[in-house]
Structure formats: structure tokens, C-alpha cells
Amino acid sequence: MHSLAQKPGFTAQEFAMWEFKPFLKGDSGNESSAINEHSEWLIRMTQMIGIDYLEQLPPWHLLDVKRTASKSDVKARFRELSRSFHPDKLVTKNQSKKELYERIFVLLQNAYQGLKSANEKEKEEFRVQAETLSQLFAHLQYVVELLPFHWTRLNNSEEDDEEEGGGRYILNTASHLNSALTNVTVPEEESGLSVQVWVTFMYSARCGMSKTVVGFIDLAARHLEQHENIKVGAYGCGLYKDHPPKKSDPTGVLLDPICAQFARKETLNVHVIVNTLSGRMRDKNGMFVEVPPDAELLKENAIFKYFYSAFLTGNTTQFYPHNFINFAQAGKRVWQNNHLVCRMTSVDFVDSKFIGNASIVAYVDGTGKSNTNAVIVEAVTNSLPGVAHRFLDDDVYVGIASCGYGDEYDLDEDDAESQKYVDCSKLGVSWLPDVKI
């Protein structure tokens, strides 16, 4: 590492957060410590996310062994872990906790049965089948491996899919905590609605670059969680049985609806999004009840996303921790300034605030029928909050208008929902997206 740091242009920051722990083979104290640490990790993941999370893990991650571990290594690790999770060794009156430990033990047992086989061909078939569903980030400390149940579909009707923000899958991680093991005390106080900024890393387990940058992302996630209050999650496109990859889409990025909503044809792709969190208030009996956000707020927040990708250049250095951190910080700033951009309706174009000021307006497709490159659209829309902040003291009106196309889009002056869209054919807009100053 010292020799690397002497190279011209080398940035030591990428490695500044690594922590090295000496491990001597045969040192029983260290081996016992590693076992205890992995047992604690299994419990912690169950506390944070739930038993479903462990069910998705590759068997070698469950046992914390190498993919190619020998039969003796697999057996030794299983025996050690069994001491923590075997039902007969657990002394507790908490029935829920006992049942949960039994489920963890069954998962460990199934992983052991598959990896201990003496038939190498049979064992490799088991590993390949598991690897198809392998999650690259499941065993990391700071990155949350997002599963399908962490996403909630905002709307379910086909008509809603046509609307901006409609039919989207939004993060809903707060509802997937396991109460049987969680000992966290919920503050006894009322709270309002809030949002959590996330960086979501959409990857493919078949993508070599995805595998290469795993360590970088975890290092960046540590900094972002501790210093920026930004969480980092990773979702594997095409990993799950409902939407498996096909020859036409080997990475699953187009067929998996959670990945497809981000309108990318490649992995890696990374997005800053926001998770809308419910509030808490007391009812007439003094009991705390959840205050869910209204549908309009959810939809508005679901629209926001800030995009980044290194796929086109194929350069993994763009995912070095300091670059990833800079991207996350920039996305958070865009979100914080997002309220400065007016989402214009047809009535805003005759409002005195618009007519009487210098203005910068971006026009984008509001029908969902445009073939415009999504990267171009987001390059325009993501720049507007920064522009609005720059001109905050200069009375410059900054807005974005979702366009309908005359006869192709029915604009009803008496319908409030229809007023969200603008007949851009009457505003001199010839192509989309367009920006007029």
C-alpha cells in the first residue's frame, strides 16, 4: 500500500477508511471471534430487515465461507454457528425469538447440506444455481441489499402508469423491521412527515464492473451514513424469480420493473432518490398512530431522481469513494433545492409572477409516449434546482412544464388533474425536451 501511494497522481483517500485485522490461521481465539462476529451480523441483519433477507443470501455468505470452501471447512463453520442458533441450545422464554432462531438454523442447515457434498459436480450445480441469485452487497456493513419487498408500487392501474410518477415503485424500508429481535426503543413523542435521502445502486450480478466496485461503494456508504445522513442501498436487477433475465435482457435491467422504471439500458446505474417517512401522532385515547403521507406528496417525491453512470466509459475509478460521495452530495443538494423549481400548470403561464419576470422554463414530455433519451431529460431537469438557487436573489422564475400535445392529449379546463399538463403546441415548443429563456 505504501508503494502505491508513491505513484504519481495516486489518491490515498480511496483506502483511507480500510481497517485491517490480523488473523493467524490456527489461532482459536481469532477463529472464535470471527464466528461470534458473523453470528452477531446474522442477528443484526434480521433485526434491521427481517428473516426474508437471510433467505435471499447465497449459502456461502450464510456460513461465511469461501464459495469454493472444502467439505471440512464447511462442516467446521456450520458446527460453530450451530452453537449460537441450534434450538436445543437456546434458553429463552420468548417464543417469537425461539421460532426465529429455528428459522435461521434451518437456513444454515440447508446451506451446509448443499456445500458439503463430496460429489464435486453436484456441489458445483448447487453453487451455480445459488450464484444466479447471488447478491453482491448482502454481506456488507454499510450498504443495504434492497429486496423486492422493500419497494411498494405507488399506483396499480394501467392508467396511472401513464402519469408522471404513477405506477412507480417507491422505497418503503421502514415497514420491514423484525420486532422479535429488535430492542430499539421508539421515542415517545409525536413527529411529522419526513424524508430519507438514499443512493440506490442498481447492479447486475453478471456484470463484472458491479463486482469490482463493491468495496468502493461500502467505503463511501460508511462516510455518507455517518456524516451526510444519506443511506446507500443496492438492488440486483433480474435476481428474483418473478422477473428473471432473458437472452434479450441478460442483466434484467429492462424486464425487472423496479430497475426498468429508472429508464436505463445498462448497469451500473446509480440514482439519488428520497424515501418518504410517515409521521406519528396520538389518537384520542393517547395511543400513537402512524400518519401516512398523502398520495400527492408520495407521487411528487417519487418523481425525483438524480442519475449517475460509469458504464459508457467503463471506468471503475469513477466509483472510487470520493467520487461516489461527491455524487451523493450533489444529488442531496439538488433535492434540497428542488422546491425552488415551480412545476408549472397551464394557469401558471398567465400568472403575474411568470409574466412579470425573467424566466427559465424547461419543457418535458408529460404523456409517457416520447422516445426522448431519458439521460438528456434528466440532464435538463437535474440542472434546474441549481439554476434556481443561483438566481434566488434575482427574481428569476425557474419552472418545468409537463407537455401534452394538442389533440394527442385531452386538456380539460374544468379538470384540476388535467391542469397539471400544458398544451405546449401553443407555446412555440417544437421538440422535447426544450428550454426557453
CSV table of C-alpha atoms in Angstrom, one decimal:
chain,number,residue,atom,x,y,z
A,1,MET,CA,0.0,0.0,0.0
A,2,HIS,CA,2.9,2.3,0.8
A,3,SER,CA,4.4,1.7,-2.7
A,4,LEU,CA,1.1,2.5,-4.4
A,5,ALA,CA,0.9,5.8,-2.5
A,6,GLN,CA,4.2,6.8,-4.1
A,7,LYS,CA,2.8,6.6,-7.6
A,8,PRO,CA,2.2,10.0,-9.4
A,9,GLY,CA,-1.4,11.1,-9.3
A,10,PHE,CA,-2.4,8.4,-6.8
A,11,THR,CA,-5.1,9.4,-4.3
A,12,ALA,CA,-4.8,7.8,-0.9
A,13,GLN,CA,-8.3,8.7,0.0
A,14,GLU,CA,-9.8,5.5,-1.6
A,15,PHE,CA,-8.0,3.4,1.0
A,16,ALA,CA,-8.2,5.8,4.0
A,17,MET,CA,-11.2,4.0,5.5
A,18,TRP,CA,-10.0,0.4,5.3
A,19,GLU,CA,-9.4,-1.3,8.6
A,20,PHE,CA,-7.1,-4.3,8.7
A,21,LYS,CA,-7.4,-7.0,11.3
A,22,PRO,CA,-4.6,-9.6,11.7
A,23,PHE,CA,-5.8,-13.2,11.5
A,24,LEU,CA,-3.4,-16.1,12.2
A,25,LYS,CA,-4.5,-19.4,10.9
A,26,GLY,CA,-4.9,-21.8,13.8
A,27,ASP,CA,-5.4,-19.1,16.3
A,28,SER,CA,-8.5,-20.4,18.1
A,29,GLY,CA,-9.2,-17.1,19.8
A,30,ASN,CA,-9.4,-15.3,16.5
A,31,GLU,CA,-11.4,-18.0,14.9
A,32,SER,CA,-13.9,-17.9,17.8
A,33,SER,CA,-14.1,-14.1,17.4
A,34,ALA,CA,-14.8,-14.4,13.7
A,35,ILE,CA,-17.7,-16.9,14.4
A,36,ASN,CA,-19.2,-14.6,17.1
A,37,GLU,CA,-18.9,-11.6,14.8
A,38,HIS,CA,-20.7,-13.5,12.0
A,39,SER,CA,-23.4,-14.7,14.4
A,40,GLU,CA,-24.0,-11.1,15.5
A,41,TRP,CA,-24.1,-10.0,11.9
A,42,LEU,CA,-26.9,-12.5,11.1
A,43,ILE,CA,-28.9,-11.3,14.1
A,44,ARG,CA,-28.3,-7.7,13.2
A,45,MET,CA,-29.5,-8.1,9.6
A,46,THR,CA,-32.6,-9.9,10.9
A,47,GLN,CA,-33.2,-7.0,13.3
A,48,MET,CA,-32.9,-4.4,10.6
A,49,ILE,CA,-34.6,-6.1,7.7
A,50,GLY,CA,-36.1,-9.4,8.6
A,51,ILE,CA,-35.6,-13.1,8.1
A,52,ASP,CA,-36.6,-12.8,4.4
A,53,TYR,CA,-33.2,-11.1,4.0
A,54,LEU,CA,-31.3,-14.1,5.1
A,55,GLU,CA,-33.4,-16.4,2.9
A,56,GLN,CA,-32.0,-14.5,-0.2
A,57,LEU,CA,-28.4,-14.9,0.8
A,58,PRO,CA,-26.1,-17.3,-1.2
A,59,PRO,CA,-25.2,-20.3,1.0
A,60,TRP,CA,-21.6,-19.4,1.4
A,61,HIS,CA,-22.5,-16.0,2.7
A,62,LEU,CA,-24.8,-17.5,5.2
A,63,LEU,CA,-22.0,-19.7,6.5
A,64,ASP,CA,-19.3,-17.1,6.0
A,65,VAL,CA,-17.0,-19.3,4.0
A,66,LYS,CA,-15.5,-19.1,0.6
A,67,ARG,CA,-17.5,-20.2,-2.4
A,68,THR,CA,-15.0,-23.0,-3.0
A,69,ALA,CA,-14.6,-23.9,0.7
A,70,SER,CA,-13.6,-27.6,1.3
A,71,LYS,CA,-16.0,-30.0,3.0
A,72,SER,CA,-14.1,-29.9,6.2
A,73,ASP,CA,-14.2,-26.1,6.3
A,74,VAL,CA,-17.9,-26.0,5.6
A,75,LYS,CA,-18.5,-28.6,8.3
A,76,ALA,CA,-16.4,-26.8,10.9
A,77,ARG,CA,-18.1,-23.5,10.3
A,78,PHE,CA,-21.6,-25.0,10.4
A,79,ARG,CA,-20.8,-26.7,13.8
A,80,GLU,CA,-19.6,-23.4,15.2
A,81,LEU,CA,-22.6,-21.4,14.1
A,82,SER,CA,-24.9,-24.2,15.3
A,83,ARG,CA,-23.8,-23.4,18.9
A,84,SER,CA,-25.5,-20.0,18.5
A,85,PHE,CA,-28.7,-20.9,16.7
A,86,HIS,CA,-29.5,-24.6,17.4
A,87,PRO,CA,-33.0,-24.7,19.1
A,88,ASP,CA,-31.8,-27.0,21.8
A,89,LYS,CA,-29.0,-24.6,22.8
A,90,LEU,CA,-31.2,-21.5,23.0
A,91,VAL,CA,-32.5,-20.7,26.5
A,92,THR,CA,-35.3,-18.2,26.3
A,93,LYS,CA,-39.0,-17.8,27.2
A,94,ASN,CA,-39.5,-15.5,24.2
A,95,GLN,CA,-41.4,-17.9,21.8
A,96,SER,CA,-41.1,-15.5,18.8
A,97,LYS,CA,-37.3,-15.2,19.3
A,98,LYS,CA,-37.1,-19.0,19.6
A,99,GLU,CA,-39.0,-19.6,16.4
A,100,LEU,CA,-36.9,-17.0,14.6
A,101,TYR,CA,-33.6,-18.7,15.7
A,102,GLU,CA,-35.1,-22.0,14.5
A,103,ARG,CA,-35.6,-20.5,11.0
A,104,ILE,CA,-32.1,-19.2,11.0
A,105,PHE,CA,-30.8,-22.6,11.9
A,106,VAL,CA,-32.8,-24.3,9.1
A,107,LEU,CA,-31.2,-21.8,6.6
A,108,LEU,CA,-27.7,-22.6,7.9
A,109,GLN,CA,-28.5,-26.3,7.7
A,110,ASN,CA,-29.7,-26.1,4.1
A,111,ALA,CA,-26.6,-24.2,3.1
A,112,TYR,CA,-24.4,-26.8,4.8
A,113,GLN,CA,-26.2,-29.7,3.1
A,114,GLY,CA,-25.6,-28.1,-0.3
A,115,LEU,CA,-22.0,-27.2,0.2
A,116,LYS,CA,-20.7,-30.3,2.0
A,117,SER,CA,-21.4,-32.7,-0.9
A,118,ALA,CA,-18.4,-35.0,-1.8
A,119,ASN,CA,-19.7,-35.0,-5.4
A,120,GLU,CA,-17.9,-32.0,-7.0
A,121,LYS,CA,-20.2,-31.9,-10.0
A,122,GLU,CA,-23.3,-31.9,-7.8
A,123,LYS,CA,-21.8,-29.3,-5.5
A,124,GLU,CA,-21.0,-27.0,-8.4
A,125,GLU,CA,-24.5,-27.3,-9.7
A,126,PHE,CA,-25.8,-26.2,-6.3
A,127,ARG,CA,-23.3,-23.3,-6.3
A,128,VAL,CA,-24.2,-22.1,-9.8
A,129,GLN,CA,-27.9,-22.2,-9.0
A,130,ALA,CA,-27.3,-20.1,-5.9
A,131,GLU,CA,-24.9,-17.8,-7.7
A,132,THR,CA,-27.6,-16.9,-10.3
A,133,LEU,CA,-29.5,-15.4,-7.3
A,134,SER,CA,-26.3,-14.0,-5.7
A,135,GLN,CA,-26.5,-10.6,-4.1
A,136,LEU,CA,-23.2,-8.7,-4.3
A,137,PHE,CA,-23.9,-6.4,-1.4
A,138,ALA,CA,-25.7,-8.7,1.1
A,139,HIS,CA,-22.7,-9.2,3.3
A,140,LEU,CA,-21.5,-5.6,3.6
A,141,GLN,CA,-21.7,-3.5,6.7
A,142,TYR,CA,-23.0,-0.1,5.4
A,143,VAL,CA,-24.8,-0.9,2.2
A,144,VAL,CA,-28.3,-2.2,2.5
A,145,GLU,CA,-29.1,-5.0,0.0
A,146,LEU,CA,-32.6,-4.0,-1.1
A,147,LEU,CA,-35.1,-6.8,-1.8
A,148,PRO,CA,-38.3,-6.6,-3.8
A,149,PHE,CA,-40.4,-6.3,-0.7
A,150,HIS,CA,-38.6,-3.1,0.2
A,151,TRP,CA,-40.4,-1.4,-2.7
A,152,THR,CA,-44.0,-0.5,-2.8
A,153,ARG,CA,-45.9,0.2,-6.0
A,154,LEU,CA,-47.3,3.7,-5.8
A,155,ASN,CA,-50.3,3.0,-8.1
A,156,ASN,CA,-51.6,-0.2,-9.6
A,157,SER,CA,-53.8,0.8,-12.5
A,158,GLU,CA,-52.6,1.0,-16.1
A,159,GLU,CA,-54.0,4.5,-16.4
A,160,ASP,CA,-51.8,5.6,-13.5
A,161,ASP,CA,-48.7,4.3,-15.4
A,162,GLU,CA,-49.3,6.9,-18.0
A,163,GLU,CA,-48.8,9.7,-15.4
A,164,GLU,CA,-45.5,11.1,-14.3
A,165,GLY,CA,-44.7,9.4,-11.0
A,166,GLY,CA,-47.6,7.0,-11.4
A,167,GLY,CA,-47.1,3.2,-11.2
A,168,ARG,CA,-43.6,3.7,-9.8
A,169,TYR,CA,-42.0,1.6,-7.1
A,170,ILE,CA,-41.0,3.6,-4.1
A,171,LEU,CA,-38.7,2.7,-1.2
A,172,ASN,CA,-40.7,1.6,1.9
A,173,THR,CA,-37.9,0.1,4.1
A,174,ALA,CA,-39.4,1.3,7.4
A,175,SER,CA,-42.2,-1.2,7.4
A,176,HIS,CA,-39.8,-4.2,7.2
A,177,LEU,CA,-38.3,-4.4,10.7
A,178,ASN,CA,-38.4,-7.6,12.7
A,179,SER,CA,-39.9,-6.9,16.1
A,180,ALA,CA,-39.0,-10.3,17.6
A,181,LEU,CA,-35.3,-9.3,17.9
A,182,THR,CA,-35.4,-5.6,17.8
A,183,ASN,CA,-34.8,-4.0,21.1
A,184,VAL,CA,-34.8,-0.4,19.9
A,185,THR,CA,-37.0,1.9,21.9
A,186,VAL,CA,-39.2,4.1,19.8
A,187,PRO,CA,-39.2,7.7,21.1
A,188,GLU,CA,-42.4,8.6,22.9
A,189,GLU,CA,-43.1,11.8,21.0
A,190,GLU,CA,-45.0,13.0,18.0
A,191,SER,CA,-43.2,13.5,14.7
A,192,GLY,CA,-44.2,15.0,11.4
A,193,LEU,CA,-43.6,13.6,7.9
A,194,SER,CA,-40.0,13.5,6.8
A,195,VAL,CA,-37.8,12.1,4.0
A,196,GLN,CA,-34.7,10.0,3.9
A,197,VAL,CA,-32.2,10.6,1.1
A,198,TRP,CA,-31.0,7.3,-0.5
A,199,VAL,CA,-28.4,6.5,-3.1
A,200,THR,CA,-29.6,3.4,-4.9
A,201,PHE,CA,-27.1,1.3,-6.8
A,202,MET,CA,-28.8,-0.7,-9.5
A,203,TYR,CA,-26.5,-3.6,-10.5
A,204,SER,CA,-26.4,-6.9,-12.2
A,205,ALA,CA,-24.7,-10.0,-10.6
A,206,ARG,CA,-23.5,-10.9,-14.1
A,207,CYS,CA,-21.8,-7.5,-14.5
A,208,GLY,CA,-18.0,-7.7,-13.9
A,209,MET,CA,-17.9,-3.9,-13.1
A,210,SER,CA,-20.6,-4.4,-10.5
A,211,LYS,CA,-18.4,-6.9,-8.7
A,212,THR,CA,-15.3,-4.8,-9.0
A,213,VAL,CA,-16.7,-1.7,-7.2
A,214,VAL,CA,-18.4,-3.5,-4.3
A,215,GLY,CA,-15.7,-2.4,-1.8
A,216,PHE,CA,-15.6,1.1,-3.0
A,217,ILE,CA,-19.3,1.5,-2.5
A,218,ASP,CA,-19.2,0.2,1.0
A,219,LEU,CA,-16.5,2.6,2.0
A,220,ALA,CA,-18.4,5.5,0.5
A,221,ALA,CA,-21.6,4.3,2.3
A,222,ARG,CA,-19.8,4.4,5.6
A,223,HIS,CA,-19.0,8.1,5.2
A,224,LEU,CA,-22.4,9.0,3.8
A,225,GLU,CA,-24.2,7.4,6.7
A,226,GLN,CA,-22.0,8.9,9.4
A,227,HIS,CA,-21.5,12.4,8.0
A,228,GLU,CA,-24.3,13.2,5.5
A,229,ASN,CA,-27.3,11.2,6.8
A,230,ILE,CA,-27.5,9.6,3.4
A,231,LYS,CA,-28.3,5.9,3.2
A,232,VAL,CA,-26.9,3.6,0.4
A,233,GLY,CA,-28.9,0.7,-1.0
A,234,ALA,CA,-28.1,-1.8,-3.7
A,235,TYR,CA,-30.7,-3.7,-5.8
A,236,GLY,CA,-29.8,-6.6,-8.1
A,237,CYS,CA,-31.7,-6.4,-11.4
A,238,GLY,CA,-33.0,-9.7,-12.6
A,239,LEU,CA,-32.1,-11.6,-9.4
A,240,TYR,CA,-35.6,-12.5,-8.4
A,241,LYS,CA,-37.8,-15.3,-9.7
A,242,ASP,CA,-40.7,-13.1,-10.7
A,243,HIS,CA,-38.6,-11.2,-13.3
A,244,PRO,CA,-35.6,-13.4,-14.3
A,245,PRO,CA,-33.2,-12.2,-17.0
A,246,LYS,CA,-33.6,-13.5,-20.6
A,247,LYS,CA,-31.5,-13.6,-23.7
A,248,SER,CA,-32.9,-10.3,-24.8
A,249,ASP,CA,-32.1,-8.8,-21.5
A,250,PRO,CA,-29.3,-10.7,-19.8
A,251,THR,CA,-28.8,-8.2,-17.0
A,252,GLY,CA,-32.5,-8.0,-16.2
A,253,VAL,CA,-32.4,-4.2,-16.2
A,254,LEU,CA,-35.2,-3.9,-18.7
A,255,LEU,CA,-37.5,-6.7,-17.5
A,256,ASP,CA,-37.3,-6.1,-13.8
A,257,PRO,CA,-39.9,-3.4,-13.2
A,258,ILE,CA,-38.0,-1.8,-10.3
A,259,CYS,CA,-34.9,-1.3,-12.5
A,260,ALA,CA,-36.9,-0.5,-15.6
A,261,GLN,CA,-38.6,2.5,-14.0
A,262,PHE,CA,-35.2,4.3,-14.0
A,263,ALA,CA,-35.2,4.1,-17.8
A,264,ARG,CA,-31.6,2.7,-18.1
A,265,LYS,CA,-30.5,0.1,-20.6
A,266,GLU,CA,-27.2,-0.7,-18.7
A,267,THR,CA,-25.7,-1.5,-15.4
A,268,LEU,CA,-24.1,0.0,-13.4
A,269,ASN,CA,-26.6,2.9,-12.8
A,270,VAL,CA,-26.9,4.9,-9.7
A,271,HIS,CA,-29.7,7.3,-8.5
A,272,VAL,CA,-30.3,9.6,-5.6
A,273,ILE,CA,-34.0,9.2,-4.6
A,274,VAL,CA,-36.0,10.0,-1.5
A,275,ASN,CA,-37.9,7.7,0.8
A,276,THR,CA,-41.0,9.5,2.3
A,277,LEU,CA,-41.4,8.5,6.0
A,278,SER,CA,-44.6,8.5,7.9
A,279,GLY,CA,-45.2,10.7,11.0
A,280,ARG,CA,-46.6,9.7,14.4
A,281,MET,CA,-49.3,11.3,16.5
A,282,ARG,CA,-51.5,10.5,19.5
A,283,ASP,CA,-55.1,9.5,18.9
A,284,LYS,CA,-58.0,10.4,21.2
A,285,ASN,CA,-57.0,7.6,23.5
A,286,GLY,CA,-53.4,8.8,23.8
A,287,MET,CA,-52.0,6.0,21.7
A,288,PHE,CA,-49.5,6.6,19.0
A,289,VAL,CA,-50.8,6.1,15.4
A,290,GLU,CA,-49.0,6.3,12.1
A,291,VAL,CA,-49.7,9.4,10.0
A,292,PRO,CA,-49.1,8.3,6.3
A,293,PRO,CA,-48.1,10.9,3.7
A,294,ASP,CA,-50.9,11.8,1.3
A,295,ALA,CA,-50.8,10.3,-2.3
A,296,GLU,CA,-49.8,13.6,-3.9
A,297,LEU,CA,-46.8,14.0,-1.7
A,298,LEU,CA,-45.7,10.4,-2.4
A,299,LYS,CA,-46.1,10.9,-6.1
A,300,GLU,CA,-44.2,14.2,-6.1
A,301,ASN,CA,-41.3,12.7,-4.2
A,302,ALA,CA,-41.4,9.6,-6.4
A,303,ILE,CA,-40.7,11.7,-9.4
A,304,PHE,CA,-37.4,12.9,-8.1
A,305,LYS,CA,-34.2,11.1,-9.1
A,306,TYR,CA,-30.7,12.1,-9.7
A,307,PHE,CA,-28.7,9.9,-12.1
A,308,TYR,CA,-25.1,8.8,-12.5
A,309,SER,CA,-23.4,6.1,-14.5
A,310,ALA,CA,-19.9,5.0,-15.4
A,311,PHE,CA,-21.0,2.3,-17.9
A,312,LEU,CA,-20.4,4.3,-21.1
A,313,THR,CA,-16.7,4.9,-20.3
A,314,GLY,CA,-16.2,1.6,-18.4
A,315,ASN,CA,-14.0,3.3,-15.8
A,316,THR,CA,-14.4,1.9,-12.3
A,317,THR,CA,-12.3,4.8,-10.9
A,318,GLN,CA,-15.5,6.9,-11.2
A,319,PHE,CA,-16.8,4.8,-8.4
A,320,TYR,CA,-13.9,5.5,-6.1
A,321,PRO,CA,-15.3,6.5,-2.7
A,322,HIS,CA,-14.6,10.2,-3.0
A,323,ASN,CA,-16.3,10.3,-6.5
A,324,PHE,CA,-19.3,8.4,-5.2
A,325,ILE,CA,-19.5,10.7,-2.2
A,326,ASN,CA,-19.3,13.8,-4.3
A,327,PHE,CA,-22.2,12.4,-6.5
A,328,ALA,CA,-24.3,11.7,-3.5
A,329,GLN,CA,-23.7,15.2,-2.0
A,330,ALA,CA,-24.6,16.8,-5.4
A,331,GLY,CA,-27.8,14.7,-5.5
A,332,LYS,CA,-28.8,15.8,-2.0
A,333,ARG,CA,-28.2,19.4,-2.9
A,334,VAL,CA,-30.5,19.0,-6.0
A,335,TRP,CA,-33.2,17.6,-3.8
A,336,GLN,CA,-32.8,20.4,-1.2
A,337,ASN,CA,-33.2,23.0,-4.0
A,338,ASN,CA,-35.9,21.1,-5.8
A,339,HIS,CA,-38.7,23.1,-4.1
A,340,LEU,CA,-37.3,26.3,-5.8
A,341,VAL,CA,-38.4,25.0,-9.2
A,342,CYS,CA,-42.1,25.6,-10.0
A,343,ARG,CA,-43.9,22.6,-11.5
A,344,MET,CA,-46.0,24.7,-13.9
A,345,THR,CA,-49.6,24.1,-14.9
A,346,SER,CA,-51.5,25.8,-17.6
A,347,VAL,CA,-52.7,28.6,-15.2
A,348,ASP,CA,-49.1,29.5,-14.3
A,349,PHE,CA,-48.4,30.8,-17.8
A,350,VAL,CA,-50.9,33.6,-17.2
A,351,ASP,CA,-49.9,34.3,-13.6
A,352,SER,CA,-48.3,37.7,-12.9
A,353,LYS,CA,-45.3,36.0,-11.2
A,354,PHE,CA,-44.4,34.4,-14.5
A,355,ILE,CA,-45.4,37.2,-16.9
A,356,GLY,CA,-43.7,40.0,-14.9
A,357,ASN,CA,-40.3,38.3,-14.5
A,358,ALA,CA,-37.4,36.9,-16.4
A,359,SER,CA,-37.9,33.2,-16.7
A,360,ILE,CA,-36.2,29.9,-17.4
A,361,VAL,CA,-38.6,27.1,-18.3
A,362,ALA,CA,-37.9,23.5,-19.2
A,363,TYR,CA,-40.5,21.7,-21.3
A,364,VAL,CA,-40.6,17.9,-21.0
A,365,ASP,CA,-42.9,15.1,-22.1
A,366,GLY,CA,-45.9,14.6,-19.8
A,367,THR,CA,-47.6,11.7,-21.7
A,368,GLY,CA,-45.0,9.0,-21.3
A,369,LYS,CA,-45.1,8.4,-25.1
A,370,SER,CA,-42.0,10.3,-26.1
A,371,ASN,CA,-38.9,8.4,-27.3
A,372,THR,CA,-36.6,11.1,-26.0
A,373,ASN,CA,-33.4,9.8,-24.3
A,374,ALA,CA,-34.0,9.8,-20.6
A,375,VAL,CA,-30.4,10.8,-19.9
A,376,ILE,CA,-31.0,14.0,-21.8
A,377,VAL,CA,-34.2,14.7,-20.0
A,378,GLU,CA,-32.6,14.2,-16.6
A,379,ALA,CA,-29.6,16.3,-17.5
A,380,VAL,CA,-32.0,19.2,-18.1
A,381,THR,CA,-34.3,18.6,-15.1
A,382,ASN,CA,-31.5,17.9,-12.6
A,383,SER,CA,-29.8,21.2,-13.6
A,384,LEU,CA,-32.8,23.4,-12.8
A,385,PRO,CA,-32.7,23.3,-9.0
A,386,GLY,CA,-29.1,24.6,-9.1
A,387,VAL,CA,-30.0,27.3,-11.5
A,388,ALA,CA,-33.0,28.3,-9.3
A,389,HIS,CA,-30.7,28.5,-6.3
A,390,ARG,CA,-28.2,30.6,-8.3
A,391,PHE,CA,-30.8,33.1,-9.2
A,392,LEU,CA,-32.6,33.1,-5.9
A,393,ASP,CA,-32.0,36.7,-5.1
A,394,ASP,CA,-32.6,38.0,-8.7
A,395,ASP,CA,-36.3,37.3,-9.1
A,396,VAL,CA,-35.7,34.9,-12.0
A,397,TYR,CA,-38.7,32.5,-12.4
A,398,VAL,CA,-37.5,28.9,-12.9
A,399,GLY,CA,-40.0,26.3,-13.8
A,400,ILE,CA,-40.7,22.9,-15.5
A,401,ALA,CA,-43.7,22.1,-17.6
A,402,SER,CA,-45.1,18.7,-18.5
A,403,CYS,CA,-46.3,18.8,-22.0
A,404,GLY,CA,-49.4,17.4,-23.7
A,405,TYR,CA,-49.7,17.7,-27.5
A,406,GLY,CA,-52.9,19.4,-28.5
A,407,ASP,CA,-55.2,16.8,-30.0
A,408,GLU,CA,-53.0,14.0,-28.7
A,409,TYR,CA,-53.6,14.9,-25.1
A,410,ASP,CA,-57.0,15.9,-23.8
A,411,LEU,CA,-56.7,19.1,-21.7
A,412,ASP,CA,-59.9,19.8,-19.8
A,413,GLU,CA,-60.1,23.3,-18.3
A,414,ASP,CA,-62.6,22.2,-15.7
A,415,ASP,CA,-60.5,19.2,-14.6
A,416,ALA,CA,-57.8,20.0,-11.9
A,417,GLU,CA,-55.8,16.9,-12.7
A,418,SER,CA,-55.7,17.9,-16.4
A,419,GLN,CA,-54.4,21.3,-15.4
A,420,LYS,CA,-51.1,19.8,-14.4
A,421,TYR,CA,-50.2,19.4,-18.0
A,422,VAL,CA,-49.6,22.1,-20.6
A,423,ASP,CA,-50.5,22.2,-24.3
A,424,CYS,CA,-47.0,23.1,-25.4
A,425,SER,CA,-48.0,23.2,-29.1
A,426,LYS,CA,-49.5,26.7,-28.2
A,427,LEU,CA,-46.2,27.8,-26.6
A,428,GLY,CA,-43.9,27.5,-29.6
A,429,VAL,CA,-42.3,24.3,-28.4
A,430,SER,CA,-41.2,22.2,-31.4
A,431,TRP,CA,-39.3,19.4,-29.7
A,432,LEU,CA,-38.8,17.9,-26.3
A,433,PRO,CA,-37.1,18.4,-24.1
A,434,ASP,CA,-36.7,22.2,-24.7
A,435,VAL,CA,-35.6,25.1,-22.6
A,436,LYS,CA,-36.8,28.6,-23.1
A,437,ILE,CA,-35.3,31.7,-21.5
